[in-house]
mmCIF file of C-alpha atoms in Angstrom:
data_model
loop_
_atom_site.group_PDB
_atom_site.id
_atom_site.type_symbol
_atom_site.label_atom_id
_atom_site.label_comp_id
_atom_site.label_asym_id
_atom_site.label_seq_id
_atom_site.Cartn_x
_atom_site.Cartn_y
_atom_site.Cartn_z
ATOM 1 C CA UNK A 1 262.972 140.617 150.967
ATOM 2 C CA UNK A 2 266.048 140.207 148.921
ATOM 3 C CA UNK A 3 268.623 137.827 150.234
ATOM 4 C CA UNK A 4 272.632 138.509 149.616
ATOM 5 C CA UNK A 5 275.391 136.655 150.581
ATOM 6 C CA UNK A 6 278.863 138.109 151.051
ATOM 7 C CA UNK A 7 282.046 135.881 150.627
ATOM 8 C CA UNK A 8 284.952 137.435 152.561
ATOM 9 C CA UNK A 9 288.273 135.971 150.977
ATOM 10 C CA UNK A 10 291.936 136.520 152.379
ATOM 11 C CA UNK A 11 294.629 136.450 149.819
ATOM 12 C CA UNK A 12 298.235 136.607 150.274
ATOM 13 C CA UNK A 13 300.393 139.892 148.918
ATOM 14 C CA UNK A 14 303.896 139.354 149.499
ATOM 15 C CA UNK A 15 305.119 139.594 146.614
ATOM 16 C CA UNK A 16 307.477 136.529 145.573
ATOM 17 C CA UNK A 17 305.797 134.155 148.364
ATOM 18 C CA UNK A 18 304.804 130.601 146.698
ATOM 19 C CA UNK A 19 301.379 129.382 147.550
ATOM 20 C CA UNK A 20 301.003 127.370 150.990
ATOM 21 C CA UNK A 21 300.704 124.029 149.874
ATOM 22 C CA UNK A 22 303.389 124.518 147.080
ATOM 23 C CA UNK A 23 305.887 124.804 150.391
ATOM 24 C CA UNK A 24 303.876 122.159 152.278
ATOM 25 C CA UNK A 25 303.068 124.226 155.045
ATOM 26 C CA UNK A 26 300.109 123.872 157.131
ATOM 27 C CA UNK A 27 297.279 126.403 155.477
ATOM 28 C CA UNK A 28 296.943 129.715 157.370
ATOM 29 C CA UNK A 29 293.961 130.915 159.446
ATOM 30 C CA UNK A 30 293.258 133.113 157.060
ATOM 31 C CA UNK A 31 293.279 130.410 153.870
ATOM 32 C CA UNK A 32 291.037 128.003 156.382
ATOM 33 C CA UNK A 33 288.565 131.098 157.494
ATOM 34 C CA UNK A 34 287.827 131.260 153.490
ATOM 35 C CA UNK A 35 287.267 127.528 153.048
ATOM 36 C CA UNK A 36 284.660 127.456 155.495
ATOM 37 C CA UNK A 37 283.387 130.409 153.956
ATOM 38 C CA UNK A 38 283.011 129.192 150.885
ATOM 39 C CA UNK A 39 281.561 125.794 152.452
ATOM 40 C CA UNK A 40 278.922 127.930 154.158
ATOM 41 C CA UNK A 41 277.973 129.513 150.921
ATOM 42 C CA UNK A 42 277.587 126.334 149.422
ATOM 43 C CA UNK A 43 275.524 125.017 152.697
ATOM 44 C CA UNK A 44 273.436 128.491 152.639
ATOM 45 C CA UNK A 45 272.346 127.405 148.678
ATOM 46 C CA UNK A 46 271.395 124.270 149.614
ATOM 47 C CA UNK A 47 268.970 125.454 152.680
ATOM 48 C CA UNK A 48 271.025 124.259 155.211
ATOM 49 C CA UNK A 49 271.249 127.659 157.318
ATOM 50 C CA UNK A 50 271.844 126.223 160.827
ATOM 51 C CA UNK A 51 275.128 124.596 159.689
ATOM 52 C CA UNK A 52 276.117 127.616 157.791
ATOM 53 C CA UNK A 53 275.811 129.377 160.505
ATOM 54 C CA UNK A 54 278.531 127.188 161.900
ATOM 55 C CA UNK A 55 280.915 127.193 159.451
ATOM 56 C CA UNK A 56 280.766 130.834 159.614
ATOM 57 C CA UNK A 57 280.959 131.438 163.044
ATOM 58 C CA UNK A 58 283.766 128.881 162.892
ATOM 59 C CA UNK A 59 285.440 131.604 159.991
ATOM 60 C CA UNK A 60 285.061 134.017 162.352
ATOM 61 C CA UNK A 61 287.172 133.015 165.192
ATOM 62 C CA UNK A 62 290.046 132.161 162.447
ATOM 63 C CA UNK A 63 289.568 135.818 160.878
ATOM 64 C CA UNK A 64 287.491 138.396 161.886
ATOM 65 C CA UNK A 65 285.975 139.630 158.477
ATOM 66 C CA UNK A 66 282.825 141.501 159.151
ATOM 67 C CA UNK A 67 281.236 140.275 156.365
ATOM 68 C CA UNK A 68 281.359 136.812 158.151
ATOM 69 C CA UNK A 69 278.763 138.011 160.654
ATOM 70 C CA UNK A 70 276.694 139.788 157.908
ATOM 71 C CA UNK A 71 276.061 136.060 156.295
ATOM 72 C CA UNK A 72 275.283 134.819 159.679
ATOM 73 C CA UNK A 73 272.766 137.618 159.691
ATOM 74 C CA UNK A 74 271.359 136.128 156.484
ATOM 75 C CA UNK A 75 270.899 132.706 157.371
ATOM 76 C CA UNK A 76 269.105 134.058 160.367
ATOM 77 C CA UNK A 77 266.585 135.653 158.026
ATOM 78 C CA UNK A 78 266.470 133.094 155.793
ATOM 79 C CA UNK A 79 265.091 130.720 159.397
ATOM 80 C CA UNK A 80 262.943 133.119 160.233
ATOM 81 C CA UNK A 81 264.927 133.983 163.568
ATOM 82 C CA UNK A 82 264.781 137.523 162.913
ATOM 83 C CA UNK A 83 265.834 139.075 166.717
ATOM 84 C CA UNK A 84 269.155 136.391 165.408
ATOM 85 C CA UNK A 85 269.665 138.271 162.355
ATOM 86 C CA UNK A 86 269.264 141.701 164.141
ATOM 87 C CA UNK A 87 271.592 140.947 166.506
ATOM 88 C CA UNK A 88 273.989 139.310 163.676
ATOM 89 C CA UNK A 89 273.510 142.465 161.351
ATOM 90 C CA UNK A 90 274.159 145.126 164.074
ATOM 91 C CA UNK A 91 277.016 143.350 165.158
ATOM 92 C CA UNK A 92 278.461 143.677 161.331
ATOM 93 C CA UNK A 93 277.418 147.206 161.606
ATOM 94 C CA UNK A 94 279.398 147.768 164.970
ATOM 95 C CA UNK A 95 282.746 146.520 162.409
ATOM 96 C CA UNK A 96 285.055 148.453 159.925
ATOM 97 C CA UNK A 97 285.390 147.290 156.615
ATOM 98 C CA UNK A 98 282.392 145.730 155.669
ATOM 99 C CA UNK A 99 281.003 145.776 152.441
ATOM 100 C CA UNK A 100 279.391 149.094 151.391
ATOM 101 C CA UNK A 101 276.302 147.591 149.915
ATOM 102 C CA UNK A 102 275.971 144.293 152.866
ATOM 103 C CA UNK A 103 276.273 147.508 155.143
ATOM 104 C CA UNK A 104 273.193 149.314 153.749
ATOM 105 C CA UNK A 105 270.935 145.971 153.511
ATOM 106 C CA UNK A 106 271.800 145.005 157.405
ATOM 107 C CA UNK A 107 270.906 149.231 158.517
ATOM 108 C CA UNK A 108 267.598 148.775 156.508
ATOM 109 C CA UNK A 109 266.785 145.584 158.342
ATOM 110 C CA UNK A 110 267.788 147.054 161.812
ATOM 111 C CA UNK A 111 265.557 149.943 160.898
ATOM 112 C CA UNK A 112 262.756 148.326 160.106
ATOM 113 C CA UNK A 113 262.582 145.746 162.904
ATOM 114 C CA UNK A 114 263.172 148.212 165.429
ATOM 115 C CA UNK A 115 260.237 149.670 163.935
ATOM 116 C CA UNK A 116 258.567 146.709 164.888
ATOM 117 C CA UNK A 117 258.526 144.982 161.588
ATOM 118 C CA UNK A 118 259.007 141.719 160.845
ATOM 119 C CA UNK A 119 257.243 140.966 164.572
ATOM 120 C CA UNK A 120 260.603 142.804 165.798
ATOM 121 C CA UNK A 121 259.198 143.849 169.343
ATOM 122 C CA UNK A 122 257.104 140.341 170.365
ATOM 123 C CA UNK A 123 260.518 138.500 169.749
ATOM 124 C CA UNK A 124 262.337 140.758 171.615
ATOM 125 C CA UNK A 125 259.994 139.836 174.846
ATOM 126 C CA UNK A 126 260.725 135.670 173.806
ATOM 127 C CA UNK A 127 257.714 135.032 171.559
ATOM 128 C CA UNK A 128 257.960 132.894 169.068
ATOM 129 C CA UNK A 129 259.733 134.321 166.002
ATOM 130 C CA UNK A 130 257.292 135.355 163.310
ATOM 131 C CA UNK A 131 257.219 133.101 160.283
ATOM 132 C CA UNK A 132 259.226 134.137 157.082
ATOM 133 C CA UNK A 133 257.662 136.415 154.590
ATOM 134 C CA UNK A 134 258.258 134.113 151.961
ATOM 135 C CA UNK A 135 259.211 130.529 151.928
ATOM 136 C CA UNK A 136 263.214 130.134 151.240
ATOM 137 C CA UNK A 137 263.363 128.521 147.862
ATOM 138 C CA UNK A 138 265.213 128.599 144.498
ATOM 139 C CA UNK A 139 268.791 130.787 144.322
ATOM 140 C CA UNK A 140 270.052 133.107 146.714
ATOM 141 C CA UNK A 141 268.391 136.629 146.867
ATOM 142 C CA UNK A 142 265.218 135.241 145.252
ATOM 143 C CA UNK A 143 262.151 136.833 147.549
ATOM 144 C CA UNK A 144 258.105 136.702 147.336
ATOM 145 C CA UNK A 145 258.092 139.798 144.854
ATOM 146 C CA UNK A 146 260.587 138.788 142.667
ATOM 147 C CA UNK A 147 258.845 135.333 142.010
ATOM 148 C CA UNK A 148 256.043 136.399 139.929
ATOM 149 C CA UNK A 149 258.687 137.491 137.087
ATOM 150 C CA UNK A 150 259.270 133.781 135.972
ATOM 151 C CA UNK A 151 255.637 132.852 136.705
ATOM 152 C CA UNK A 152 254.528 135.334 134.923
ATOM 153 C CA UNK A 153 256.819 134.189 132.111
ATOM 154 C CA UNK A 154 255.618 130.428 132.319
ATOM 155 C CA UNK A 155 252.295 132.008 131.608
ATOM 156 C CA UNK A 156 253.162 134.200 128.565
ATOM 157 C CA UNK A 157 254.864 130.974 126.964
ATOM 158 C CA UNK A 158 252.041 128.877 127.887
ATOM 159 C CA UNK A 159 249.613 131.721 126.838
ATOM 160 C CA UNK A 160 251.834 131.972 123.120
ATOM 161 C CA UNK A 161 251.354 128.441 122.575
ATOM 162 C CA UNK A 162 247.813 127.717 123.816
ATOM 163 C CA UNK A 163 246.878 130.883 121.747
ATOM 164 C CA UNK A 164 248.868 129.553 118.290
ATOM 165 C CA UNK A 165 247.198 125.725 118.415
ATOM 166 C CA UNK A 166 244.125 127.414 119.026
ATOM 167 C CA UNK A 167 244.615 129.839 115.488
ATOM 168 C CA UNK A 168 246.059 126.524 114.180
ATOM 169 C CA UNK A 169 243.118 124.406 114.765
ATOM 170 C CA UNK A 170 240.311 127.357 114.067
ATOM 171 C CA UNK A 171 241.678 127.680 110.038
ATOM 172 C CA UNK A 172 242.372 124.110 109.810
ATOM 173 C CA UNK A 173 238.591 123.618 110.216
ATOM 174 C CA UNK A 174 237.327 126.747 108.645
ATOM 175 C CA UNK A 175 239.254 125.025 105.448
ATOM 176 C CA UNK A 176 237.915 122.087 105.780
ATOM 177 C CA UNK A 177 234.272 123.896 105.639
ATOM 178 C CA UNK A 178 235.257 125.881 103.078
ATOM 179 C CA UNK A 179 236.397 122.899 100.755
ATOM 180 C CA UNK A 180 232.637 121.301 101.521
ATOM 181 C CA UNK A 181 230.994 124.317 100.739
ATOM 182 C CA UNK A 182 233.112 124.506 97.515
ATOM 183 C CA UNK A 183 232.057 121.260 96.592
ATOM 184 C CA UNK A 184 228.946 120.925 94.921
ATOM 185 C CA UNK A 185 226.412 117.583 94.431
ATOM 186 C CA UNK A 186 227.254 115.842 97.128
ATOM 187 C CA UNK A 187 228.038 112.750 95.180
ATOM 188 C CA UNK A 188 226.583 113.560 91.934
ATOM 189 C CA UNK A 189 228.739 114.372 89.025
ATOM 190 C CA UNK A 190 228.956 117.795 87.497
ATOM 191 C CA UNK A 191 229.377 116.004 83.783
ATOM 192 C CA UNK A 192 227.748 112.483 82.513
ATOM 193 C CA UNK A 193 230.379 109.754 83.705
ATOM 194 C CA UNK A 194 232.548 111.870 85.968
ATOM 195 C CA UNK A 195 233.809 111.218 89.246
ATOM 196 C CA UNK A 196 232.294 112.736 92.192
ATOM 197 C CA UNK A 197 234.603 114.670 93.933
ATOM 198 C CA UNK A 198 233.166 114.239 97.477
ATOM 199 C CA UNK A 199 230.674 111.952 98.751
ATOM 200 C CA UNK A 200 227.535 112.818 100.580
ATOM 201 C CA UNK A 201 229.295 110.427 104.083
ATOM 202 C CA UNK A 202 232.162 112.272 103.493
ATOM 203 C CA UNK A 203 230.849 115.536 103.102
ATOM 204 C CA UNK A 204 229.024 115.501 106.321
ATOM 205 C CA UNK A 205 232.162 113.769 107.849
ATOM 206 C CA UNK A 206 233.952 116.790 106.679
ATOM 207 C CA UNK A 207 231.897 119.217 108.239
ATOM 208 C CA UNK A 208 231.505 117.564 111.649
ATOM 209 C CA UNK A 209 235.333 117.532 111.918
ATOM 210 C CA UNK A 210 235.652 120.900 110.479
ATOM 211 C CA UNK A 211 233.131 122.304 112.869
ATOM 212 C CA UNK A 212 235.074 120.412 116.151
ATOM 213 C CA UNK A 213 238.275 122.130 114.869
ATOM 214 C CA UNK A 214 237.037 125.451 114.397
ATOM 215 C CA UNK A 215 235.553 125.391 117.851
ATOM 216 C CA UNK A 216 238.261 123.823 119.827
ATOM 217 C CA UNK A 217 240.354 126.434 118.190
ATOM 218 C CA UNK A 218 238.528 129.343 119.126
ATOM 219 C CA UNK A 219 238.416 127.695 122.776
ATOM 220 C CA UNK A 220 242.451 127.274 122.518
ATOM 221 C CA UNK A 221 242.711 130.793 121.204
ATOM 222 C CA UNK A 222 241.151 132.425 124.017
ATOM 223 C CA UNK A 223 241.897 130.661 126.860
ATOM 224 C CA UNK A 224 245.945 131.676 125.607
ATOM 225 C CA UNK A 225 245.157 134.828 125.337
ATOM 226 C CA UNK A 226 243.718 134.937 128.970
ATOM 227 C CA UNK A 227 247.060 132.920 129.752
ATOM 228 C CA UNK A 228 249.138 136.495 128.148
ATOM 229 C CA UNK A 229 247.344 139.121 129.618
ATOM 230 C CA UNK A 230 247.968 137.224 133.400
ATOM 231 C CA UNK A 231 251.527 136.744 132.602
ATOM 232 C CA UNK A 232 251.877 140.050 131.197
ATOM 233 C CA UNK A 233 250.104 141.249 135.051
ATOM 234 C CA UNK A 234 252.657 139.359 136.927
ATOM 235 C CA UNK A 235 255.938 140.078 134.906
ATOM 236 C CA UNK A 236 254.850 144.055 135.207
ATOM 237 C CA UNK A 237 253.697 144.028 138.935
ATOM 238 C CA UNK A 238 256.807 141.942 139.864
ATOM 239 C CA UNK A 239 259.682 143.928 141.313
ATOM 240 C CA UNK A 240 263.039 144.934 139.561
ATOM 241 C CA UNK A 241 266.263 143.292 140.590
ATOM 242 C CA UNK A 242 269.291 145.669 141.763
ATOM 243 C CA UNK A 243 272.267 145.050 139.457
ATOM 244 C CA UNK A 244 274.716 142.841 141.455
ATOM 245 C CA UNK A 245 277.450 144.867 143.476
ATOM 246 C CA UNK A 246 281.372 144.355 144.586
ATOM 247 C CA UNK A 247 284.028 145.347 146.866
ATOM 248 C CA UNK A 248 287.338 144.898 147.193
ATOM 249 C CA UNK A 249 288.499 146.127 150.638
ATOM 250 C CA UNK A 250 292.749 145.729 150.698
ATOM 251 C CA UNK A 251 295.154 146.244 154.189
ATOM 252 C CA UNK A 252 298.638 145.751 154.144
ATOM 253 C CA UNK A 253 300.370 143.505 156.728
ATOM 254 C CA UNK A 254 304.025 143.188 158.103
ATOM 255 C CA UNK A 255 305.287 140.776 155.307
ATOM 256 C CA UNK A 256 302.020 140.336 153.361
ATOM 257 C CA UNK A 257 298.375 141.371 153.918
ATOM 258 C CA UNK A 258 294.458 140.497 153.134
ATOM 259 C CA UNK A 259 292.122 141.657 150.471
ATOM 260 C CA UNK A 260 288.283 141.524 151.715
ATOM 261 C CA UNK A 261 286.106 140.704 148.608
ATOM 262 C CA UNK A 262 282.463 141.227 148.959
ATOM 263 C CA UNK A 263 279.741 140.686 146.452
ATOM 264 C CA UNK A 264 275.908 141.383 146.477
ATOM 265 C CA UNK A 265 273.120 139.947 144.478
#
């Protein structure tokens, strides 16, 4: 499943106002709410979900964003906890204001684990959550699908090279057969008192290594071949990413407001 992370931001309107630390006032509720939001992004990158969780729970209780809860949601999901990210994402639902695309994600889970997916209904009844589809790993919103694109790359590359050395190797030593094969006496000179162009030692010499090349080649060749056609598999059976998505949510206040950003990707 594809992870997304929403970062709710409050910005200040009123027109003509200096920023807060300009007048060396104590930040708002609103301007702390987003710096543990963005903290909690930062914590959610680096796998640490359960302290995420805080600092946006913590976010929360300085300004209710919606969107706040939806990232809780994720860093449920991301644990595995998935009656916690149910409860997070229907929560979000329950709110005005959330982002359009967050909303749609968090409905799809709720569907689908009241459908008894994900182990939905065992949970429910305090087993044991039911382990994550896929292990969390690499950037945000990467899932098990979408990681056979660059595996399936790292093969095609591999496959290109393996598959060049191998035509590299294969002429070099078809040459170097063709240059014995061209020569002719083996050590004896074409004309009284010539040189001999190749000696019988190196002849043979020539054709041993010319032989090793033009197999090792044809082993190199195939086995990058075999390396293209698997990548190829995996880059076509992997799954296409959505395009990323935004928001922008704005409610005037008595002598200011907020603007809600909210990004998917």
């Amino acid at each position: 499943m594809r992870l997304a992370l929403v970062l709710a931001a409050s910005l200040a309107l009123a027109a003509g106002l200096a920023p807060a630390a300009a007048r060396g006032a104590e930040p708002t509720s609103a301007e702390r709410a987003l710096r543990l939001s963005e903290e909690g992004v930062e914590l959610y990158k680096a796998h640490d979900y359960r302290r995420a969780i805080e600092k946006y729970a913590t976010a929360y209780e300085l300004d209710p964003d919606p969107n706040l809860l939806y990232n809780q949601g994720k860093c449920y999901e991301a644990l595995g906890d998935y009656p916690g990210a149910k409860g997070k994402y229907s929560e979000f639902l329950s709110k005005p204001n959330g982002d359009v695309n967050a909303r749609k994600k968090a409905s799809d889970f709720v569907a689908k684990f009241n459908a008894g997916g994900f182990g939905g209904a065992p949970a429910e009844r305090g087993a044991a959550p039911a382990a994550p589809a896929a292990p969390a790993g690499g950037e945000p919103g990467a899932g098990g699908g979408s990681a056979l694109r660059p595996v399936g790359f790292g093969l095609l590359g591999a496959g290109v090279i393996g598959a060049a050395a191998g035509g590299y190797f294969f002429f070099k030593g078809r040459a170097a057969l063709a240059d014995v094969e061209a020569t002719s006496g083996y050590g004896q000179a074409a004309d009284p008192g010539a040189v001999a162009p190749l000696t019988e030692a190196e002849a043979r010499q020539k054709i041993d290594d010319g032989t090793r090349q033009r197999t090792l080649g044809g082993i190199l060749f195939g086995a990058g071949a075999g390396l293209v056609v698997v990548g190829a598999a995996f880059v076509i059976a992997a799954p296409k990413a959505a395009p990323p998505a935004a928001a922008l949510n704005v409610a005037p206040l008595p002598g200011g407001g907020y603007a809600t950003f909210g990004a998917t990707f």
